[in-house]
Structure formats: structure tokens, C-alpha cells
Amino acid sequence: MSVEPFIWQSRVRFGDTDMSGRIFYVSLLNHFDAAETEFLRSRGVIYREIGPRTIAFPRVHVECDYLGPLGFDDLMHIGVTVERVGRTSFTLAFEVSVEGRSAARGKVVVVCMDGATQRAIPLPEKLRAALCS
Amino acid sequence: MSVEPFIWQSRVRFGDTDMSGRIFYVSLLNHFDAAETEFLRSRGVIYREIGPRTIAFPRVHVECDYLGPLGFDDLMHIGVTVERVGRTSFTLAFEVSVEGRSAARGKVVVVCMDGATQRAIPLPEKLRAALCS
Amino acid sequence: MSVEPFIWQSRVRFGDTDMSGRIFYVSLLNHFDAAETEFLRSRGVIYREIGPRTIAFPRVHVECDYLGPLGFDDLMHIGVTVERVGRTSFTLAFEVSVEGRSAARGKVVVVCMDGATQRAIPLPEKLRAALCS
Amino acid sequence: MSVEPFIWQSRVRFGDTDMSGRIFYVSLLNHFDAAETEFLRSRGVIYREIGPRTIAFPRVHVECDYLGPLGFDDLMHIGVTVERVGRTSFTLAFEVSVEGRSAARGKVVVVCMDGATQRAIPLPEKLRAALCS
């Protein structure tokens, strides 16, 4: 049982900002993409090893609440937790903070799909075990 | 009163795809960004004219459900509607379809903020009128 | 023989800008990606029809000179011309202007590659003909 | 005098790939953006401290040669060196390798500009000293 939350540190890059001087809201989600991969790696799951040749992992839902400003060069702490593990999908939750200040909160729902039939299939056992650990 | 929904047509670009062969889920939101600007233009509102020197329009919430595959070069029809107009914020809804097939559905909540004080302020009257038209 | 240069019109999107208030230099290249696809379409070539299942078209070189400011909502005219057609590769040149003012100039070199062997192969005849037309 | 080259490690993210299964050529340049910031930080220069309120640093040229495949999750070593320091501009060179294999080589030319007059101005002394160290 993992008690410690996984934290991925990532900086707001110049290219992530927009003319408002803050992070462009879409750019934050690219950091979630990195955090997701690193979170799974921390649990021993390497995406490209369990997929995506025959199995695909489309995201079927994403959402994000922006709670405070995120500016260029801010060092984000992105906490990743497993919110739900279903039969064919799972939900990851993201908590973004900068210097202890909460800045954003999001989630993504990932489905396990057979690449050939385009149908949802049960999560590979190794992935399920990693998510539930 | 506008009866016709606004439709913005946009193609899935090569750079929007990922190694799954489909659109990268984050990339779709960049098309929402374009659709939002064009929707407001169709209502006579040019973002850079009402802002963002003194007024900023941070997005405080985004969400999207991915309902079907979106592949390279697909011509998306992105319908934009006003879901809610509040005192200091508004919500736009997006419906994405390809050849009549529903492919995604999303929304974004935009707040009107005083750039100096970083506080929410009432929507400019011209913007409110455009959103309610 | 095509005399008229191909022009692709594309707007600088909010997400394309950075905190300088101008387009982020990398973002302009995404517009080149769109312009490339549309240029080829105008010549009757649809990338996804000649590839990329067995043939891939990796870009092996890109360059861009930024000649003047490009700001949010600017309507870019992106002229695309064929600069060179080799046996296994070709070069496209891009000229970006806004309201008649030159704003950027770039090029990309595209190689035709066998996806299985990862080796350069002769351009498909249809593509070559389109590029030389 | 710095003898050791600066190396920034960065992974190819899922969102960086395209349907070819490799990195989308434009996406690599976003990693250069991060490498540039980190290189300067290693020399004691924080971009947001010397700018960009009054001084802007537009990139006036970028180029990149793609020498070998870069795939999802590849851990890139991005070497950054100062190629040239002029009166009002400087050139950074990037060398990308994966597991000792050369994968790409690029450069970017950065100009120091007065944000108000939009004219090139001499590099701030602190920046010049850092680049020449």
C-alpha cells in the first residue's frame, strides 16, 4: 500500500505561457501527460511496454480547475493519485501547487482499448495491480 | 436572437496526432481555443479589442468528453454555444462532430478579471450583450 | 504549370502567443504543418492516402527566420512553394506575411522513407508529379 | 571558463509524438526552449529576472536537423553550447542524443530588444558575462 503521494515536479516553460503572462490553460494539460507517465513509471509500469501496439489507452475525459496563477518558470509540484480503478478504465487525479499554494486540480479518465476492434477491454493485470498498489 | 448555432470548421493536423494514430487529447483543446475566438468574432467581439491590456480572461475550468475517434485530416465541425452568462464569468460549450458523427463534447468557463488587482470584475457590457444575443 | 503561388491563410491563436505578447516562435511551425498539408491537397495529394501506413515522411530539416512581429489574431498569409524535388526528398519554402508585411520565412525538408526498413526511398510518382506541376 | 558542456535531460512525451510513432518535428523545439532556460539558469541567469518587462528576447532564427529517430519515452540528452555572442544577439547550439546516439542538432538566434521601441539593444552585461563564461 502506497501512503506517500507521487509528486512530479515540472516547470512552466516560456512556450507554455500566453500573452496574459500566465500559463496557457491548455499547456498545463501537457504537464499532466508527463506526470501520468512518470506516475506509472514509479509504479513499475512503462506505457510503451504494455502498449500501444495492440492495446491503446485513449483518454475519454479530461477536466481541470484553475485555482490560481501559474507563471513562467514556476516550479509546479504535481501530485498524482488514483481516483478510481474500473474494469476497463481508470481515473487519475492531479493536484498542482507552487510553493505550497494550490494552483490547479484536474483529472483524466483512461480507457483500455483493443486497438484492432476499438472496443474497451479489461485493464492488463500488471497495470491494474500497479494502480491498486 | 440567434437561432443558428455557430459552427467552426477545423482540421485535425498532423502535429495534433499522437502515436496512437488519433488526435492527442490535449490538442483538441487548442481547436476549442480557436473556435472560442471565432465564435466571439461572429458575435462582433474581438478579444484583443476588449482586452487583454487591462482586462484578462483566464479560463478557470475546462472539461472534455471524447466520444469517438478523431484522426489526421478529419474535418471537425465544432459547434459553439453559450451555456451560461454570469455576472463575472461565462461558460461556452463545444460539440465536435465529423461527418455528422459526434466525436467530442467540452466546455470552458471564462472569468473576466482586472489585470491589476487580479480580481473578478463584471463582464464588459459589450461582451455580455454579445453572449446573450 | 502552376503560376499562382499557393497561399494558406491562418490566424495566430491565443494559445500561440507567449508572455512577450507575440507568437511563440515554435508555434509558427505548427502553422507550417497545416500549410504543408493544404498545399499538397491543392495539388491533389492527400498525405493519409499515400501514407503513412507503409511510407513515412519524416522531416529531416526545418528552419525559420522571424522577420517581424506576429501578434494574436493576426491573419497570416502563408505562401508555400516547392524549392527542390530530389529523388527521395523535397523541400518546401514558406513565406509568411500579414497585411502585405513580410513576417517570417522558413523551409522544411521532407524525406520519403520505408516505414519498415527506415530507409529513404524514391518519392511516390504521384507525389513527385504533384510537386513538379 | 566552462569546459564541461551543459546537458539538459528531457523525455519525449506521449503528446510529443505523432501518428508516425516518432516525435513530431516541431515538438522537439519545445524541449530546446526548456533547455535554453535551464542552460541560462546554470550560468546564473534567470530570464524572468532580466526580462521581459522592459526587455524582450525574440528568437529571430531557428533551425534543426533531425538525424535519427526519437520515440516516445526516449530520454534525450540535450547539450547546449554558446555558438556566438554578438553585440545585440547570441546563438545557442543544441545537440540531442539518446543513449549516446546522435538524434538531432539545432540552433536558435536570440536578439535582445527594447520592448517599447522594438529595436535591438546591447545584451545586458550580466547576460553577456554569463554567455561568455
Coordinates of C-alpha atoms in Angstrom, one line a residue:
Chain A
M1 CA 0.0 0.0 0.0
S2 CA 1.5 3.3 -1.0
V3 CA 0.9 6.0 1.5
E4 CA 3.1 8.7 0.1
P5 CA 1.5 10.6 -2.8
F6 CA 3.5 10.7 -6.0
I7 CA 4.8 14.2 -6.9
W8 CA 6.1 15.1 -10.3
Q9 CA 8.0 18.4 -10.5
S10 CA 7.7 20.3 -13.7
R11 CA 8.4 23.9 -14.7
V12 CA 6.2 26.3 -16.6
R13 CA 8.1 26.8 -19.8
F14 CA 8.3 30.0 -21.8
G15 CA 6.3 28.3 -24.6
D16 CA 3.6 27.4 -22.1
T17 CA 2.7 31.0 -21.4
D18 CA 0.4 33.1 -23.4
M19 CA 0.1 36.9 -23.8
S20 CA -1.7 37.1 -20.5
G21 CA 1.7 36.5 -19.0
R22 CA 0.4 33.3 -17.4
I23 CA 0.3 29.6 -18.4
F24 CA -2.0 29.0 -21.3
Y25 CA -4.7 26.8 -19.8
V26 CA -4.2 24.0 -22.4
S27 CA -0.5 23.8 -21.8
L28 CA -1.0 22.7 -18.2
L29 CA -2.5 19.5 -19.5
N30 CA 0.7 18.6 -21.3
H31 CA 2.3 18.6 -17.9
F32 CA -0.4 16.2 -16.7
D33 CA 0.6 13.9 -19.6
A34 CA 4.2 13.9 -18.4
A35 CA 3.1 13.4 -14.8
E36 CA 0.8 10.4 -15.8
T37 CA 3.7 8.7 -17.5
E38 CA 6.1 9.3 -14.6
F39 CA 3.5 8.2 -12.0
L40 CA 3.0 4.9 -13.8
R41 CA 6.8 4.5 -14.1
S42 CA 7.0 5.0 -10.3
R43 CA 4.7 2.1 -10.0
G44 CA 6.7 0.0 -12.4
V45 CA 4.5 0.4 -15.5
I46 CA 6.1 1.6 -18.7
Y47 CA 3.4 2.6 -21.1
R48 CA 5.3 1.6 -24.2
E49 CA 5.9 -1.8 -22.8
I50 CA 2.3 -2.7 -22.2
G51 CA 1.2 -0.8 -25.3
P52 CA 0.4 0.7 -27.6
R53 CA 1.0 -1.8 -30.4
T54 CA -2.1 -4.0 -29.7
I55 CA -3.6 -2.0 -26.8
A56 CA -4.4 1.6 -26.9
F57 CA -5.2 3.9 -23.9
P58 CA -7.4 6.7 -25.2
R59 CA -8.3 9.4 -22.7
V60 CA -12.1 9.6 -22.7
H61 CA -12.4 12.5 -20.3
V62 CA -10.3 15.4 -19.0
E63 CA -11.1 18.2 -16.7
C64 CA -9.2 20.9 -14.9
D65 CA -10.0 23.7 -12.4
Y66 CA -7.5 26.5 -12.4
L67 CA -7.3 27.9 -8.9
G68 CA -4.5 30.4 -9.0
P69 CA -1.9 31.9 -11.3
L70 CA 0.8 29.9 -12.8
G71 CA 3.6 31.9 -14.3
F72 CA 6.7 31.4 -16.4
D73 CA 9.4 29.3 -14.6
D74 CA 7.1 28.4 -11.7
L75 CA 8.2 25.1 -10.3
M76 CA 5.0 23.0 -10.1
H77 CA 4.5 20.1 -7.8
I78 CA 2.0 17.9 -9.5
G79 CA 0.6 15.3 -7.2
V80 CA -0.9 12.2 -8.9
T81 CA -3.3 9.8 -7.3
V82 CA -5.5 7.0 -8.5
E83 CA -9.1 8.1 -8.0
R84 CA -10.8 5.0 -9.4
V85 CA -9.9 1.7 -11.0
G86 CA -12.7 0.2 -13.0
R87 CA -12.8 -3.0 -15.1
T88 CA -11.7 -1.3 -18.4
S89 CA -10.8 2.2 -17.3
F90 CA -9.2 4.2 -14.5
T91 CA -9.1 7.8 -13.3
L92 CA -6.1 9.7 -12.3
A93 CA -6.3 12.9 -10.2
F94 CA -3.8 15.7 -10.4
E95 CA -3.1 18.4 -7.8
V96 CA -0.9 21.3 -8.8
S97 CA 0.8 23.5 -6.3
V98 CA 3.6 26.1 -6.4
E99 CA 5.4 26.8 -3.2
G100 CA 2.6 25.2 -1.2
R101 CA 0.0 27.3 -2.9
S102 CA -2.7 25.3 -4.7
A103 CA -2.8 26.3 -8.3
A104 CA -4.9 23.7 -10.2
R105 CA -6.8 20.4 -9.9
G106 CA -7.6 18.1 -12.7
K107 CA -8.4 14.5 -13.7
V108 CA -8.2 12.3 -16.7
V109 CA -10.1 9.1 -17.4
V110 CA -8.1 6.5 -19.4
V111 CA -9.8 3.5 -21.1
C112 CA -8.0 0.4 -22.1
M113 CA -8.9 -0.4 -25.7
D114 CA -8.2 -3.2 -28.2
G115 CA -6.5 -1.3 -31.0
A116 CA -8.0 -3.6 -33.6
T117 CA -11.6 -3.9 -32.5
Q118 CA -11.7 -0.4 -31.0
R119 CA -13.5 -1.9 -28.0
A120 CA -12.8 -1.4 -24.3
I121 CA -11.1 -4.4 -22.8
P122 CA -10.2 -5.2 -19.2
L123 CA -7.1 -3.5 -17.9
P124 CA -4.0 -5.6 -18.2
E125 CA -3.4 -7.3 -14.8
K126 CA 0.0 -5.7 -14.4
L127 CA -1.5 -2.3 -14.8
R128 CA -4.4 -3.0 -12.5
A129 CA -2.0 -4.3 -9.9
A130 CA 0.1 -1.2 -10.2
L131 CA -2.8 1.2 -9.9
C132 CA -4.2 -0.6 -6.9
S133 CA -0.8 -0.9 -5.1
Chain B
M1 CA -31.9 36.3 -31.1
S2 CA -29.6 33.9 -32.8
V3 CA -31.2 30.6 -33.7
E4 CA -28.5 29.1 -35.8
P5 CA -25.7 27.5 -33.8
F6 CA -22.2 28.8 -34.6
I7 CA -20.0 26.1 -36.3
W8 CA -16.3 26.5 -36.6
Q9 CA -14.6 24.1 -39.1
S10 CA -11.1 22.9 -38.3
R11 CA -9.0 20.1 -39.4
V12 CA -7.0 17.6 -37.3
R13 CA -3.4 18.4 -38.2
F14 CA -0.5 16.0 -38.4
G15 CA 1.0 17.6 -35.4
D16 CA -2.2 17.1 -33.4
T17 CA -2.0 13.3 -33.7
D18 CA 0.0 11.1 -31.4
M19 CA 1.5 7.6 -31.8
S20 CA -1.9 6.1 -31.3
G21 CA -2.8 7.4 -34.7
R22 CA -5.5 9.6 -33.3
I23 CA -5.7 13.1 -32.1
F24 CA -3.8 13.7 -28.9
Y25 CA -6.5 14.6 -26.4
V26 CA -4.9 17.8 -25.3
S27 CA -4.6 19.0 -28.9
L28 CA -8.3 19.1 -29.4
L29 CA -8.5 21.9 -26.8
N30 CA -6.4 24.1 -29.0
H31 CA -9.1 23.8 -31.6
F32 CA -11.6 24.9 -28.9
D33 CA -9.4 28.0 -28.3
A34 CA -9.7 28.9 -32.0
A35 CA -13.4 28.1 -32.0
E36 CA -13.9 30.4 -29.0
T37 CA -12.2 33.3 -30.7
E38 CA -14.1 32.8 -33.9
F39 CA -17.4 32.4 -32.1
L40 CA -16.9 35.7 -30.4
R41 CA -15.9 37.3 -33.6
S42 CA -19.1 36.1 -35.2
R43 CA -20.9 38.0 -32.4
G44 CA -18.9 41.1 -33.1
V45 CA -16.5 40.7 -30.2
I46 CA -12.8 40.8 -30.9
Y47 CA -10.8 39.7 -27.8
R48 CA -7.9 41.9 -28.4
E49 CA -10.1 44.9 -28.6
I50 CA -11.8 44.4 -25.3
G51 CA -8.6 43.1 -23.7
P52 CA -6.2 42.0 -22.6
R53 CA -4.3 45.1 -21.7
T54 CA -6.3 46.0 -18.6
I55 CA -8.8 43.1 -18.6
A56 CA -7.8 39.4 -18.6
F57 CA -9.9 36.5 -19.4
P58 CA -8.4 33.5 -17.6
R59 CA -10.1 30.2 -18.1
V60 CA -10.9 28.7 -14.7
H61 CA -12.3 25.4 -15.8
V62 CA -12.1 23.2 -18.8
E63 CA -13.6 19.7 -19.5
C64 CA -14.0 17.5 -22.4
D65 CA -15.5 14.1 -23.2
Y66 CA -14.0 12.2 -26.1
L67 CA -16.8 10.2 -27.7
G68 CA -15.2 8.8 -30.8
P69 CA -12.0 8.7 -32.8
L70 CA -10.6 11.8 -34.4
G71 CA -7.9 11.1 -36.9
F72 CA -5.5 13.1 -39.0
D73 CA -7.1 15.4 -41.6
D74 CA -10.6 14.8 -40.2
L75 CA -12.6 17.9 -40.8
M76 CA -14.2 18.8 -37.5
H77 CA -17.4 20.8 -37.1
I78 CA -17.1 22.5 -33.8
G79 CA -20.4 23.9 -32.6
V80 CA -20.1 26.6 -30.0
T81 CA -23.0 27.7 -27.8
V82 CA -23.3 29.9 -24.7
E83 CA -24.2 27.7 -21.8
R84 CA -24.3 30.3 -19.1
V85 CA -23.7 34.0 -18.6
G86 CA -22.9 35.1 -15.1
R87 CA -22.0 38.4 -13.6
T88 CA -18.3 38.0 -13.9
S89 CA -17.9 34.8 -15.9
F90 CA -19.4 32.8 -18.8
T91 CA -19.5 29.2 -20.0
L92 CA -19.1 28.1 -23.6
A93 CA -20.0 24.6 -24.7
F94 CA -18.4 22.8 -27.7
E95 CA -19.8 20.0 -29.7
V96 CA -17.4 18.3 -32.1
S97 CA -18.6 16.2 -35.0
V98 CA -17.1 14.6 -38.1
E99 CA -19.3 13.8 -41.0
G100 CA -22.3 14.0 -38.7
R101 CA -20.8 11.6 -36.2
S102 CA -20.4 13.1 -32.7
A103 CA -16.8 12.9 -31.6
A104 CA -16.3 15.1 -28.5
R105 CA -18.1 17.5 -26.2
G106 CA -16.5 20.1 -24.0
K107 CA -16.8 23.3 -22.1
V108 CA -14.7 26.1 -20.8
V109 CA -15.5 28.7 -18.1
V110 CA -14.0 32.1 -18.7
V111 CA -13.7 34.7 -16.0
C112 CA -13.4 38.4 -16.5
M113 CA -10.5 39.7 -14.3
D114 CA -8.9 43.0 -13.6
G115 CA -5.4 42.5 -14.7
A116 CA -4.0 44.8 -12.0
T117 CA -5.9 43.6 -9.0
Q118 CA -6.4 40.0 -10.1
R119 CA -10.0 40.1 -9.1
A120 CA -13.1 39.1 -11.0
I121 CA -15.0 42.0 -12.4
P122 CA -18.3 42.3 -14.2
L123 CA -18.2 41.3 -17.8
P124 CA -17.9 44.3 -20.1
E125 CA -21.3 45.3 -21.3
K126 CA -20.5 44.7 -25.0
L127 CA -19.3 41.2 -24.3
R128 CA -22.4 40.4 -22.2
A129 CA -24.6 41.7 -24.9
A130 CA -22.9 39.6 -27.5
L131 CA -23.1 36.5 -25.3
C132 CA -26.8 37.0 -24.7
S133 CA -27.7 37.8 -28.3
Chain C
M1 CA 2.4 24.5 -64.8
S2 CA 1.2 26.4 -61.7
V3 CA 1.9 30.1 -61.9
E4 CA -0.1 31.3 -58.9
P5 CA 1.6 30.6 -55.6
F6 CA -0.4 28.7 -53.1
I7 CA -1.4 30.8 -50.1
W8 CA -2.8 29.3 -46.9
Q9 CA -4.5 31.7 -44.5
S10 CA -4.2 31.0 -40.8
R11 CA -4.7 33.1 -37.7
V12 CA -2.3 33.5 -34.8
R13 CA -4.3 31.9 -31.9
F14 CA -4.3 32.9 -28.3
G15 CA -2.5 29.7 -27.4
D16 CA 0.1 30.5 -30.0
T17 CA 1.3 33.6 -28.1
D18 CA 3.7 33.7 -25.2
M19 CA 4.2 36.2 -22.4
S20 CA 6.1 38.5 -24.8
G21 CA 2.7 39.2 -26.3
R22 CA 3.8 37.8 -29.7
I23 CA 3.6 34.4 -31.2
F24 CA 5.9 31.9 -29.6
Y25 CA 8.5 31.1 -32.2
V26 CA 7.8 27.3 -32.1
S27 CA 4.1 27.8 -32.6
L28 CA 4.5 29.3 -36.1
L29 CA 5.9 26.0 -37.2
N30 CA 2.6 24.3 -36.4
H31 CA 1.0 26.6 -39.0
F32 CA 3.6 25.5 -41.5
D33 CA 2.5 21.9 -40.8
A34 CA -1.1 22.9 -41.7
A35 CA 0.1 24.9 -44.7
E36 CA 2.1 21.9 -46.0
T37 CA -0.9 19.6 -45.8
E38 CA -3.1 22.1 -47.5
F39 CA -0.6 22.9 -50.2
L40 CA -0.3 19.2 -51.1
R41 CA -4.1 18.9 -51.0
S42 CA -4.3 21.8 -53.5
R43 CA -2.0 19.7 -55.8
G44 CA -4.3 16.7 -55.4
V45 CA -2.1 14.8 -52.8
I46 CA -3.7 13.7 -49.6
Y47 CA -1.0 12.6 -47.1
R48 CA -3.0 10.0 -45.5
E49 CA -3.8 8.3 -48.8
I50 CA -0.2 7.9 -49.9
G51 CA 0.9 7.1 -46.3
P52 CA 1.7 6.7 -43.6
R53 CA 0.9 3.0 -43.2
T54 CA 3.9 1.8 -45.2
I55 CA 5.5 5.1 -46.2
A56 CA 6.6 7.7 -43.7
F57 CA 7.6 11.3 -44.4
P58 CA 9.9 12.4 -41.6
R59 CA 11.1 16.0 -41.7
V60 CA 14.8 16.0 -41.6
H61 CA 15.4 19.7 -41.5
V62 CA 13.4 22.8 -40.5
E63 CA 14.5 26.4 -40.4
C64 CA 12.8 29.7 -39.9
D65 CA 13.7 33.4 -39.9
Y66 CA 11.4 35.6 -38.0
L67 CA 11.4 39.0 -39.7
G68 CA 8.7 40.9 -37.9
P69 CA 6.2 40.7 -35.1
L70 CA 3.3 38.3 -35.3
G71 CA 0.6 39.0 -32.7
F72 CA -2.6 37.4 -31.5
D73 CA -5.4 37.2 -34.1
D74 CA -3.1 38.4 -36.9
L75 CA -4.3 36.8 -40.2
M76 CA -1.2 35.3 -41.7
H77 CA -0.8 34.6 -45.4
I78 CA 1.5 31.7 -45.7
G79 CA 2.8 31.2 -49.2
V80 CA 4.1 27.7 -50.0
T81 CA 6.4 26.9 -52.9
V82 CA 8.4 23.8 -53.9
E83 CA 12.0 24.7 -53.6
R84 CA 13.6 21.4 -54.6
V85 CA 12.5 18.0 -55.6
G86 CA 15.1 15.3 -55.2
R87 CA 15.0 11.6 -55.7
T88 CA 14.0 10.7 -52.2
S89 CA 13.2 14.1 -50.6
F90 CA 11.8 17.5 -51.3
T91 CA 12.0 21.0 -49.8
L92 CA 9.1 23.3 -49.2
A93 CA 9.5 27.0 -48.6
F94 CA 7.2 29.2 -46.6
E95 CA 6.7 32.9 -46.8
V96 CA 4.6 34.5 -44.0
S97 CA 3.1 37.9 -44.4
V98 CA 0.5 39.9 -42.5
E99 CA -1.3 42.7 -44.4
G100 CA 1.4 42.7 -47.0
R101 CA 4.2 43.0 -44.5
S102 CA 6.7 40.1 -44.5
A103 CA 6.8 38.4 -41.1
A104 CA 8.7 35.2 -41.5
R105 CA 10.4 32.9 -43.9
G106 CA 11.0 29.2 -43.4
K107 CA 11.6 25.8 -45.0
V108 CA 11.2 22.2 -44.3
V109 CA 12.9 19.2 -45.9
V110 CA 10.8 16.1 -46.1
V111 CA 12.2 12.6 -46.8
C112 CA 10.2 9.7 -48.1
M113 CA 11.0 6.6 -46.0
D114 CA 10.1 3.0 -46.0
G115 CA 8.5 2.6 -42.6
A116 CA 9.7 -1.0 -42.2
T117 CA 13.3 -0.6 -43.2
Q118 CA 13.7 3.0 -42.1
R119 CA 15.5 3.8 -45.4
A120 CA 14.9 6.6 -47.8
I121 CA 13.0 5.5 -50.9
P122 CA 12.1 7.3 -54.1
L123 CA 9.2 9.7 -53.9
P124 CA 5.9 8.1 -55.0
E125 CA 5.3 9.0 -58.6
K126 CA 2.1 10.7 -57.8
L127 CA 3.7 12.9 -55.2
R128 CA 6.6 13.8 -57.5
A129 CA 4.3 14.7 -60.2
A130 CA 2.3 16.9 -57.9
L131 CA 5.4 18.7 -56.6
C132 CA 6.7 19.3 -60.1
S133 CA 3.4 20.5 -61.5
Chain D
M1 CA 35.9 29.2 -18.3
S2 CA 33.4 26.4 -18.5
V3 CA 34.8 23.3 -20.0
E4 CA 32.0 20.9 -19.3
P5 CA 29.1 21.2 -21.7
F6 CA 25.7 21.8 -20.2
I7 CA 23.4 18.8 -20.6
W8 CA 19.7 19.0 -20.1
Q9 CA 17.8 15.7 -19.8
S10 CA 14.3 15.6 -21.1
R11 CA 11.9 12.8 -22.1
V12 CA 9.9 12.5 -25.3
R13 CA 6.3 12.7 -24.0
F14 CA 3.3 10.9 -25.4
G15 CA 1.9 14.2 -26.6
D16 CA 5.2 15.0 -28.4
T17 CA 4.7 12.0 -30.8
D18 CA 2.7 12.0 -33.9
M19 CA 1.0 9.2 -35.9
S20 CA 4.3 8.2 -37.4
G21 CA 5.1 6.8 -33.9
R22 CA 8.0 9.3 -33.6
I23 CA 8.4 12.7 -32.1
F24 CA 6.6 15.4 -34.1
Y25 CA 9.4 17.5 -35.5
V26 CA 8.0 20.7 -34.1
S27 CA 7.7 19.2 -30.6
L28 CA 11.5 18.8 -30.3
L29 CA 11.8 22.6 -30.3
N30 CA 9.8 22.9 -27.2
H31 CA 12.5 20.8 -25.5
F32 CA 15.1 23.3 -26.8
D33 CA 13.0 26.1 -25.2
A34 CA 13.3 24.3 -21.8
A35 CA 17.0 23.5 -22.4
E36 CA 17.7 27.2 -23.2
T37 CA 16.1 28.3 -19.9
E38 CA 17.9 25.7 -17.9
F39 CA 21.2 26.4 -19.6
L40 CA 21.0 30.1 -18.7
R41 CA 19.9 29.2 -15.1
S42 CA 23.1 27.0 -14.9
R43 CA 25.0 30.2 -15.7
G44 CA 23.2 32.2 -13.1
V45 CA 20.8 33.9 -15.5
I46 CA 17.1 33.8 -14.8
Y47 CA 15.2 35.0 -17.8
R48 CA 12.3 36.5 -15.9
E49 CA 14.6 38.5 -13.7
I50 CA 16.4 40.3 -16.6
G51 CA 13.2 40.5 -18.6
P52 CA 10.7 40.5 -20.1
R53 CA 9.0 43.6 -18.7
T54 CA 11.2 46.1 -20.5
I55 CA 13.5 43.8 -22.4
A56 CA 12.3 41.2 -24.8
F57 CA 14.3 38.3 -26.2
P58 CA 12.6 37.4 -29.5
R59 CA 14.1 34.4 -31.4
V60 CA 14.9 35.6 -34.9
H61 CA 16.1 32.3 -36.3
V62 CA 15.7 28.6 -35.5
E63 CA 16.9 25.6 -37.4
C64 CA 17.1 21.9 -36.7
D65 CA 18.5 18.8 -38.4
Y66 CA 16.8 15.5 -37.5
L67 CA 19.5 12.8 -37.6
G68 CA 17.8 9.8 -36.2
P69 CA 14.5 8.5 -34.7
L70 CA 13.2 9.9 -31.4
G71 CA 10.4 7.9 -29.9
F72 CA 8.1 8.0 -27.0
D73 CA 9.7 8.0 -23.6
D74 CA 13.2 8.3 -25.0
L75 CA 15.5 10.1 -22.6
M76 CA 17.2 12.8 -24.5
H77 CA 20.4 14.4 -23.5
I78 CA 20.3 17.9 -24.9
G79 CA 23.8 19.6 -24.9
V80 CA 23.7 23.3 -25.0
T81 CA 26.6 25.5 -26.1
V82 CA 27.1 29.2 -26.9
E83 CA 28.0 29.4 -30.5
R84 CA 28.2 33.1 -30.8
V85 CA 27.8 36.2 -28.7
G86 CA 27.2 39.4 -30.7
R87 CA 26.6 42.9 -29.5
T88 CA 22.8 42.6 -29.5
S89 CA 22.2 38.9 -30.1
F90 CA 23.6 35.4 -29.3
T91 CA 23.3 32.0 -30.8
L92 CA 22.8 28.8 -28.8
A93 CA 23.5 25.4 -30.3
F94 CA 21.7 22.2 -29.3
E95 CA 23.0 18.6 -29.7
V96 CA 20.4 15.9 -28.9
S97 CA 21.5 12.3 -28.2
V98 CA 19.7 9.2 -26.9
E99 CA 21.9 6.5 -25.3
G100 CA 25.0 8.0 -27.0
R101 CA 23.4 8.0 -30.4
S102 CA 23.1 11.4 -32.1
A103 CA 19.5 12.3 -32.9
A104 CA 19.2 15.9 -33.7
R105 CA 21.2 19.1 -33.9
G106 CA 19.8 22.7 -33.8
K107 CA 20.3 26.3 -33.1
V108 CA 18.4 29.4 -32.1
V109 CA 19.4 33.0 -32.5
V110 CA 18.1 35.3 -29.8
V111 CA 18.0 39.1 -30.0
C112 CA 17.8 41.5 -27.2
M113 CA 15.2 44.0 -27.9
D114 CA 13.8 47.1 -26.2
G115 CA 10.1 46.2 -25.7
A116 CA 9.0 49.7 -26.1
T117 CA 10.9 50.8 -29.2
Q118 CA 11.1 47.3 -30.7
R119 CA 14.7 47.9 -31.6
A120 CA 17.7 45.7 -30.9
I121 CA 19.7 46.8 -27.9
P122 CA 23.0 45.6 -26.4
L123 CA 22.8 42.5 -24.4
P124 CA 22.6 43.2 -20.6
E125 CA 26.1 43.0 -19.2
K126 CA 25.1 40.2 -16.8
L127 CA 23.8 38.1 -19.6
R128 CA 26.8 38.8 -21.8
A129 CA 29.1 37.8 -19.0
A130 CA 27.2 34.6 -18.4
L131 CA 27.2 33.6 -22.0
C132 CA 31.0 34.3 -22.3
S133 CA 31.9 32.4 -19.1

